Coordinates of C-alpha atoms in Angstrom, one line a residue:
X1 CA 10.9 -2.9 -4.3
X2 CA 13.5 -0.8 -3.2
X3 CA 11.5 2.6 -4.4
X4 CA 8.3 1.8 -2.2
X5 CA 10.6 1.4 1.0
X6 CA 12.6 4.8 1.1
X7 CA 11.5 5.3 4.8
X8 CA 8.3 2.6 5.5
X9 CA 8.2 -0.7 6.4
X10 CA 6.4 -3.3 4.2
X11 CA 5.1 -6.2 5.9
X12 CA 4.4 -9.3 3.2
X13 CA 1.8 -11.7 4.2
X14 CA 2.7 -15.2 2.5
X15 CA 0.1 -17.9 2.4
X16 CA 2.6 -21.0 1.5
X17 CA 0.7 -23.6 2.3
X18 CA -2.8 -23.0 3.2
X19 CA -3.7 -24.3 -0.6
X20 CA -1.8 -27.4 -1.5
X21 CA -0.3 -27.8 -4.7
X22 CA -2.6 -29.8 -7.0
X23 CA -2.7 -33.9 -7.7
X24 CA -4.0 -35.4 -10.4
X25 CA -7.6 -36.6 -9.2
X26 CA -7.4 -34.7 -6.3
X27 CA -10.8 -33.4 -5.8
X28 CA -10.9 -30.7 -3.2
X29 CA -8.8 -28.2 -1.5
X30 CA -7.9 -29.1 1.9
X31 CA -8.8 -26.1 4.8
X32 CA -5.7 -24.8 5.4
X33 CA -3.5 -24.2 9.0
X34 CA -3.4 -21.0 10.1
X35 CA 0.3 -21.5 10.9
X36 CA 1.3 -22.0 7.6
X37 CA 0.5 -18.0 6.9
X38 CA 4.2 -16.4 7.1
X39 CA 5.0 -12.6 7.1
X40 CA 8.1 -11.1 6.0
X41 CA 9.5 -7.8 7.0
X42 CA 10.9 -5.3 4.0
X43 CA 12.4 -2.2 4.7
X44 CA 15.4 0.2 3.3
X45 CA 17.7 -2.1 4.4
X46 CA 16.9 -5.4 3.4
X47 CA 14.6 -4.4 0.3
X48 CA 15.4 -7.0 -1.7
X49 CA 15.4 -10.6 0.8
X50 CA 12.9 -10.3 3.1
X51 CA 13.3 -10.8 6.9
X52 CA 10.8 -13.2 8.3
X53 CA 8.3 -11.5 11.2
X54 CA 7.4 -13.2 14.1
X55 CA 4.0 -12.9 14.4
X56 CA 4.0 -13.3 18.5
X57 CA 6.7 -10.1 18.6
X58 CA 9.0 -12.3 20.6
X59 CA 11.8 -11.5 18.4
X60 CA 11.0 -8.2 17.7
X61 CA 13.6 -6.6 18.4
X62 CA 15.8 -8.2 16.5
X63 CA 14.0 -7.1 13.3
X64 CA 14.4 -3.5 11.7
X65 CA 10.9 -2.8 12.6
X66 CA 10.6 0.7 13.6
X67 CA 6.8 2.2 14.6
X68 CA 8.0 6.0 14.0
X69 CA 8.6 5.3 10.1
X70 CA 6.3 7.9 8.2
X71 CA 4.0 4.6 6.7
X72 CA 3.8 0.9 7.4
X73 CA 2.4 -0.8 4.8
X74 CA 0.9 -4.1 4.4
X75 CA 0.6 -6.2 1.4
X76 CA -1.6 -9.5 0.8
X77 CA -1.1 -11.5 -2.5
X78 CA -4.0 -13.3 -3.9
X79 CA -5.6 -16.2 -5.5
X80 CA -2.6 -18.1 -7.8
X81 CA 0.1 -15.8 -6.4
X82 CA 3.5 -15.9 -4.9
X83 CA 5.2 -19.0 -3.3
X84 CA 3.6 -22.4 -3.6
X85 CA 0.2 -20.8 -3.4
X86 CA -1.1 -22.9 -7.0
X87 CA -4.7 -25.0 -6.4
X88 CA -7.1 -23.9 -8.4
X89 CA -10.1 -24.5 -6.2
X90 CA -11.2 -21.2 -5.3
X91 CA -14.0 -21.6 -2.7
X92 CA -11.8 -23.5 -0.4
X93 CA -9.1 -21.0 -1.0
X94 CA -11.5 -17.9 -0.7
X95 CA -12.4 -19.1 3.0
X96 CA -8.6 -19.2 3.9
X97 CA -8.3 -16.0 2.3
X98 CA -11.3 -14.4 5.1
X99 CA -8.8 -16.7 7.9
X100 CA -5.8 -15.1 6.6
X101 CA -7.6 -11.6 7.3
X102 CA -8.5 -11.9 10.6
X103 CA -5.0 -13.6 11.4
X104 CA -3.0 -10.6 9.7
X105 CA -5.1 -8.2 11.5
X106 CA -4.5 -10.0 14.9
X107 CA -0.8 -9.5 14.1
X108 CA -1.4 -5.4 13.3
X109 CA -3.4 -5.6 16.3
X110 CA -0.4 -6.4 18.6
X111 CA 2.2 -4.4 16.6
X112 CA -0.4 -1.4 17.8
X113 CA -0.4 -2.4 21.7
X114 CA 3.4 -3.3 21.6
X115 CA 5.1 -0.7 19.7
X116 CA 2.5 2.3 19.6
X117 CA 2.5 2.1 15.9
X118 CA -0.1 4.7 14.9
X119 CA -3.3 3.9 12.8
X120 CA -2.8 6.8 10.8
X121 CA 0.4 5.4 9.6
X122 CA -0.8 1.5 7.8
X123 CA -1.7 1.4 5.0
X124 CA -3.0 -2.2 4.0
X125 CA -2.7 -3.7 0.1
X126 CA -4.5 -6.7 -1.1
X127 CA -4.8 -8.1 -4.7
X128 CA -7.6 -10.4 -5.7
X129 CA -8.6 -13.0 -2.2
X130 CA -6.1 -10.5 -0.5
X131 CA -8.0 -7.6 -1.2
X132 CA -11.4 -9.4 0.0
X133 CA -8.6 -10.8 3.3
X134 CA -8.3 -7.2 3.7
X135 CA -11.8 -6.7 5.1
X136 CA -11.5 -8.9 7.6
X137 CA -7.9 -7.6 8.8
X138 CA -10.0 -4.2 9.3
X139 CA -13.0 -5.5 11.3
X140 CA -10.3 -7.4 13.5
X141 CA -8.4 -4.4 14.0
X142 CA -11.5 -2.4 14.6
X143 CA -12.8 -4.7 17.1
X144 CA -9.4 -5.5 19.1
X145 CA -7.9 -1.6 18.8
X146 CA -11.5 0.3 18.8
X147 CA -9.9 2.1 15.1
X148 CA -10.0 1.6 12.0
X149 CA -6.7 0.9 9.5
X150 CA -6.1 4.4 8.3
X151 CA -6.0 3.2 4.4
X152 CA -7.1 0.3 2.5
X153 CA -6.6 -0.9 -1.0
X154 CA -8.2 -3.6 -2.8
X155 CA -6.6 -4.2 -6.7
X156 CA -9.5 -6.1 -8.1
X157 CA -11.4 -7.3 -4.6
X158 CA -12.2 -11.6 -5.9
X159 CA -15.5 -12.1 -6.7
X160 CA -16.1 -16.0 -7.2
X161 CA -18.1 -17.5 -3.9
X162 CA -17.6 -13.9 -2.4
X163 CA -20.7 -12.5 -4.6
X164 CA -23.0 -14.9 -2.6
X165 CA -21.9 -13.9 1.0
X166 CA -23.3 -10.8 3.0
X167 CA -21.5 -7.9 1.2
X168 CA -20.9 -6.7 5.3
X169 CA -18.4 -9.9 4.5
X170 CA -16.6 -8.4 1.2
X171 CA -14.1 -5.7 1.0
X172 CA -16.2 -2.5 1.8
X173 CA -15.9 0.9 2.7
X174 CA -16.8 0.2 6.6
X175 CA -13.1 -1.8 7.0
X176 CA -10.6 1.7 7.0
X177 CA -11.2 4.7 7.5
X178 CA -10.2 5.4 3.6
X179 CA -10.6 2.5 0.9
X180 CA -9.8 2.4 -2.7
X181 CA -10.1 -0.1 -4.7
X182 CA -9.1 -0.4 -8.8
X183 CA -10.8 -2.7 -10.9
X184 CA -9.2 -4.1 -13.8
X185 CA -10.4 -7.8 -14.3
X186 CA -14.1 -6.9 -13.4
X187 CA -15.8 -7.6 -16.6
X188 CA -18.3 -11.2 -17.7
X189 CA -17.0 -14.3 -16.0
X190 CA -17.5 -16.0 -19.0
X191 CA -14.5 -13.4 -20.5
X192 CA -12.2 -14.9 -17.4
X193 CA -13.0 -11.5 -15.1
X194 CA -12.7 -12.4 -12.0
X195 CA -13.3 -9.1 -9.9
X196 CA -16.3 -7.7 -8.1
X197 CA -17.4 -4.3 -11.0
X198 CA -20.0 -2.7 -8.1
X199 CA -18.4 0.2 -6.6
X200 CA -16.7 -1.4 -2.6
X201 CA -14.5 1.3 -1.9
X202 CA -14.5 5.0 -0.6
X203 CA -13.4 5.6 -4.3
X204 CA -13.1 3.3 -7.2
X205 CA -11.1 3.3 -10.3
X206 CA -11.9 1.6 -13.1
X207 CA -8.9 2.2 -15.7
X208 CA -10.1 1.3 -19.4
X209 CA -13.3 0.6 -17.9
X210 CA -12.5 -2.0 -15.7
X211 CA -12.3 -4.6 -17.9
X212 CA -9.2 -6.8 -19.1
X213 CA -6.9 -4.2 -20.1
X214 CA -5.5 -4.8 -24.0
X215 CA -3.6 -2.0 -25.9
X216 CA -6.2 0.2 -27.4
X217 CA -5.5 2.3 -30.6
X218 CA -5.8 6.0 -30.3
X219 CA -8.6 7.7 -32.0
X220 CA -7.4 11.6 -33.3
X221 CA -10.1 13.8 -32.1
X222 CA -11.3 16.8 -34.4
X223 CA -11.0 20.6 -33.5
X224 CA -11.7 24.0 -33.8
X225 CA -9.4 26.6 -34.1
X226 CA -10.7 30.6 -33.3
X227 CA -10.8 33.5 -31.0
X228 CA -8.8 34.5 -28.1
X229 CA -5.8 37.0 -27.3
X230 CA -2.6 34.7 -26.8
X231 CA -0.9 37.2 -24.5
X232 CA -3.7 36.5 -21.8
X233 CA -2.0 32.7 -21.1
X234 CA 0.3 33.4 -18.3
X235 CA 3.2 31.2 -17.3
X236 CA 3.9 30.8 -13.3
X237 CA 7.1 28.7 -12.7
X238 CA 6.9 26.3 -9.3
X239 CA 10.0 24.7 -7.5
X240 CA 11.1 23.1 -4.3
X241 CA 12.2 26.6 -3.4
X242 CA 9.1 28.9 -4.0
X243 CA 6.5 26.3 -3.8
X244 CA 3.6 28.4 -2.4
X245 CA 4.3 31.0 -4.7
X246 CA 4.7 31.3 -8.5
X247 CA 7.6 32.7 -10.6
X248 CA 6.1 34.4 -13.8
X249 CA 7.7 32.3 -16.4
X250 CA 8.9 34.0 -19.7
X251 CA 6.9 33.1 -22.3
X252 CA 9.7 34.1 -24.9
X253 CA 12.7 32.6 -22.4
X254 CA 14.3 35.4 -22.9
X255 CA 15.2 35.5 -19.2
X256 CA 14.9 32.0 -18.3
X257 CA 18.4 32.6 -16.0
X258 CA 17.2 34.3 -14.0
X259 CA 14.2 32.2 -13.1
X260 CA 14.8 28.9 -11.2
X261 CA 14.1 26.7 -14.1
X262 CA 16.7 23.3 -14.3
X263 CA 16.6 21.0 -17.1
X264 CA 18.2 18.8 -15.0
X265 CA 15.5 18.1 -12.7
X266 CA 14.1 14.5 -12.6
X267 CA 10.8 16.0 -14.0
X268 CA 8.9 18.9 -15.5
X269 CA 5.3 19.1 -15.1
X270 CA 3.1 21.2 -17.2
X271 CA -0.3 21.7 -15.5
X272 CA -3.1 23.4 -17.5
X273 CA -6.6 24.2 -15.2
X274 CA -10.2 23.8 -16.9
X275 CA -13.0 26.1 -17.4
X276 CA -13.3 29.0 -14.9
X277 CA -10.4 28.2 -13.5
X278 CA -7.1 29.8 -12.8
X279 CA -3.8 28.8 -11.8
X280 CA -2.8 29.2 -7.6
X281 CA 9.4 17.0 -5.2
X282 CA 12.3 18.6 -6.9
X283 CA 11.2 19.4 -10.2
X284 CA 9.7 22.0 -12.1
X285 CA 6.0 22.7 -12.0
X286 CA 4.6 25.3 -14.9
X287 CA 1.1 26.3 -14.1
X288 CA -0.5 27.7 -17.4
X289 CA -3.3 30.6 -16.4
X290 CA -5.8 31.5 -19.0
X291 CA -7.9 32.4 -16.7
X292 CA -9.0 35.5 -18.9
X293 CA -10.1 33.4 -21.4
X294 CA -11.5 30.6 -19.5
X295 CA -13.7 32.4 -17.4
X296 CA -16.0 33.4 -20.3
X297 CA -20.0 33.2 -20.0
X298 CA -20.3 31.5 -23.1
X299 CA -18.4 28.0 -22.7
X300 CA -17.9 27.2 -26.2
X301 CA -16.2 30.5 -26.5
X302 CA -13.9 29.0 -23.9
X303 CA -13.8 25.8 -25.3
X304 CA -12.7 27.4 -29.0
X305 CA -9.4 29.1 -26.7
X306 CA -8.5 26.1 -25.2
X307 CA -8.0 24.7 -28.7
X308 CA -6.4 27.8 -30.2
X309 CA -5.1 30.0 -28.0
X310 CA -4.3 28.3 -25.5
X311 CA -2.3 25.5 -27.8
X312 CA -0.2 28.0 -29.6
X313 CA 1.3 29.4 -26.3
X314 CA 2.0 25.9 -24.7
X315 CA 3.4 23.8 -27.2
X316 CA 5.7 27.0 -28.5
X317 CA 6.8 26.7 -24.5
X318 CA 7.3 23.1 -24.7
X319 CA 9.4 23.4 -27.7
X320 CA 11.7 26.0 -27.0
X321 CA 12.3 23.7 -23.5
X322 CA 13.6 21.0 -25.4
X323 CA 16.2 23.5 -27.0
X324 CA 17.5 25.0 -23.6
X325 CA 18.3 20.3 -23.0
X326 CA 15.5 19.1 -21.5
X327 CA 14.3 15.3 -22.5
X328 CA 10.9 14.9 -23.7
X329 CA 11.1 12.1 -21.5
X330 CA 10.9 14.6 -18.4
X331 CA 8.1 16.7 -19.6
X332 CA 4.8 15.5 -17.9
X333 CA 1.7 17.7 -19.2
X334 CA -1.4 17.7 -16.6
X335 CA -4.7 19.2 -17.7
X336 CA -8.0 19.5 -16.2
X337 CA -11.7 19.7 -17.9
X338 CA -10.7 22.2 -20.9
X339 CA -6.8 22.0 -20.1
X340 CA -7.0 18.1 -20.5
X341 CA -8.4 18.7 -24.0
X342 CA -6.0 21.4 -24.9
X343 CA -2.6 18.7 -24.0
X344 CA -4.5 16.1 -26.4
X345 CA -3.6 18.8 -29.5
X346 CA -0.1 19.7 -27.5
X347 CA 0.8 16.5 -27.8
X348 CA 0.4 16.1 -31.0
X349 CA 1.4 19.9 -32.0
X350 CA 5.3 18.8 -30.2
X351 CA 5.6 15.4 -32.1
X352 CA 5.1 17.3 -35.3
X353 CA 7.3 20.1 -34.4
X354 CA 10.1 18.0 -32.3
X355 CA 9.4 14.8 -33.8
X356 CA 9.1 13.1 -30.3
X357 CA 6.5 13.0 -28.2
X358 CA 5.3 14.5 -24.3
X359 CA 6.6 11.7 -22.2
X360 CA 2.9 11.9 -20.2
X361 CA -0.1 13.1 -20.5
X362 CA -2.8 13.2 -17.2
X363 CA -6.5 14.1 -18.0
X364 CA -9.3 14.4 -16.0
X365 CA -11.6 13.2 -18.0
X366 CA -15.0 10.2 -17.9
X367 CA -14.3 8.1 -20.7
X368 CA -11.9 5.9 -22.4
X369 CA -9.4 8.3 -23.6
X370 CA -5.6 7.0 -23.0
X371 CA -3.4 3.8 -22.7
X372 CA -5.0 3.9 -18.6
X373 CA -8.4 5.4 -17.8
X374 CA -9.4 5.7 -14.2
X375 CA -12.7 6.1 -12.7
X376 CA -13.1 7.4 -9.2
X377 CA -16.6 6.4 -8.0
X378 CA -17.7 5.1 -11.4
X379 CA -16.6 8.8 -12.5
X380 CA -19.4 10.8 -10.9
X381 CA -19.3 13.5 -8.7
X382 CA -17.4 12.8 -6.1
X383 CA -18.5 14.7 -3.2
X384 CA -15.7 13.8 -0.4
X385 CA -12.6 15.2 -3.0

């Protein structure tokens, strides 16, 4: 907890009681009180034991509520989550959840009027009925402040009884001004999915497909290896202190001193760009440009450097890193399009040099390739990025 709260606040909503726990023969979920909903404050100071929030701001003051903290966020559990919150009857439970909505965005609403608290600043976060809760907390807001929550995001929105209401009355893009939403149960009910699959959100992500998420094998892919001059890769070194502007990195290390470079860092990132590309927190960023060679008319000419060329060049960088001390553990590879193709073959070009493996590996890529896919808007274009 403590991580997420380095300068926000975090306001957890806690429905304790509005679905009692469960008796043998009892039939029915009883409609819950609206009282029964609890918030609790978190923030820097008390990260671990949350301070309960009085949702009439009488007490204010005498929390560490403070409007002017870069976010706010705030975080709805969901069906079987948290507290007492165990009955298994889920339509009753799903029409507390659209209660509990408009109730926590009554409460936003007043922290608005009373403390100024910007729009721009909340983010809201709701998991299964507290993702679909979150809807409602945005048209509430929307309709008491005149605007919207400047971020939602709904982990795996519920979809039992919420598939047969108005889907103005499920989590959808109309309820912030930005929503995201990841899907990761969203598969047959029949399997035990219980998340909506249709796209609700401003972007979607739908890692491993969006489906129940078990360990998938890797599958080694097959290359080519050709073509290319491997002195047209260019190194560009990036740190807190010339961030806008790229140190040319030597390829050989031979004067690595007098770069910035510092295994000590928390992280190193190694970012490779994609076809017809080139290359423009405290750690070191190395930008790979092979911009010559990417930028070729014939793609598959391109395609045949990423895999040779541009291979070579990285993974003999990577390697000679780990000699000057730094922990394959730090070393976090990015690659886009081409790039992301050329880290699947460094990553397996430094475990059979090093014997360890690149700690991470981002791709942008559209199907299931790693341990955790995601797919933005079902992974088409995606015209507002």
């Amino acid at each position: 907890m403590r991580s997420l709260l380095v300068g926000f606040s975090l306001l957890a909503v806690v429905v304790s009681v509005l679905a009692k726990p469960h008796q043998a023969g009892q039939s029915q979920v009883k409609k819950g009180d609206i009282n029964d909903v609890k918030f609790y404050l978190y923030t820097r100071k008390n990260g671990n034991n949350g301070q309960e929030f009085p949702f009439d701001l009488s007490t204010l003051d005498s929390t560490d509520f403070d409007a002017s903290r870069p976010r706010t966020f705030v975080v709805v559990h969901g069906f079987v989550n948290d507290i007492e919150f165990t009955e298994q009857f889920v339509d009753e439970a799903a029409e507390n959840a659209l209660d509990v909505g408009t109730r926590v965005g009554e409460l936003v609403s007043k922290i608005i009027d009373k403390t100024g608290l910007p729009h721009a600043k909340i983010h809201a976060i709701g998991h299964s009925l507290g993702a679909q809760a979150l809807g409602h907390l945005g048209r509430k807001v929307k309709a008491d402040t005149g605007s919207k929550v400047a971020r939602m995001s709904g982990l795996d929105p519920a979809r039992p009884y919420f598939e047969i209401l108005d889907p103005a009355l499920q989590l959808n893009k109309n309820d912030g001004e930005y929503v995201d939403v990841i899907h990761t149960n969203s598969g047959s009910l029949i399997n035990g999915c219980l998340s909506f699959m249709k796209p609700m959100g401003h972007a979607d992500f739908y890692p491993a497909g969006g489906d129940h998420q078990p360990a998938k094998p890797h599958q080694a892919g097959q290359s080519q290896v050709k073509k290319g001059d491997i002195n047209d890769v260019k190194f560009y070194l990036y740190t807190r202190k010339n961030g806008n502007n790229g140190q040319e990195f030597p390829f050989d290390l031979s004067t690595l001193d007098s770069t910035d470079f510092d295994a000590s860092r928390p992280r190193t990132f190694v970012v490779v760009h994609g076809f017809v590309n080139d290359s423009k927190r405290n750690c070191n960023i190395i930008g790979v440009d092979w911009g010559l060679l990417a930028s070729w008319t014939n793609y598959f000419e391109a395609a045949e450097n990423a895999l040779d060329v541009v291979l070579v060049s990285v993974s003999w960088l990577v390697r000679s890193l780990t000699k000057t001390g730094l922990p394959h553990a730090k070393i976090h590879a990015i690659g886009h399009s081409l790039g992301a193709q050329a880290l699947g073959h460094l990553g397996r070009k430094v475990k059979a040099d090093t014997g360890s493996k690149v700690a991470r590996l981002m791709l942008v890529l559209h199907e299931a390739y790693g341990p955790c896919d995601f797919y933005p808007a079902g992974a088409i274009t995606s015209p507002w990025l």
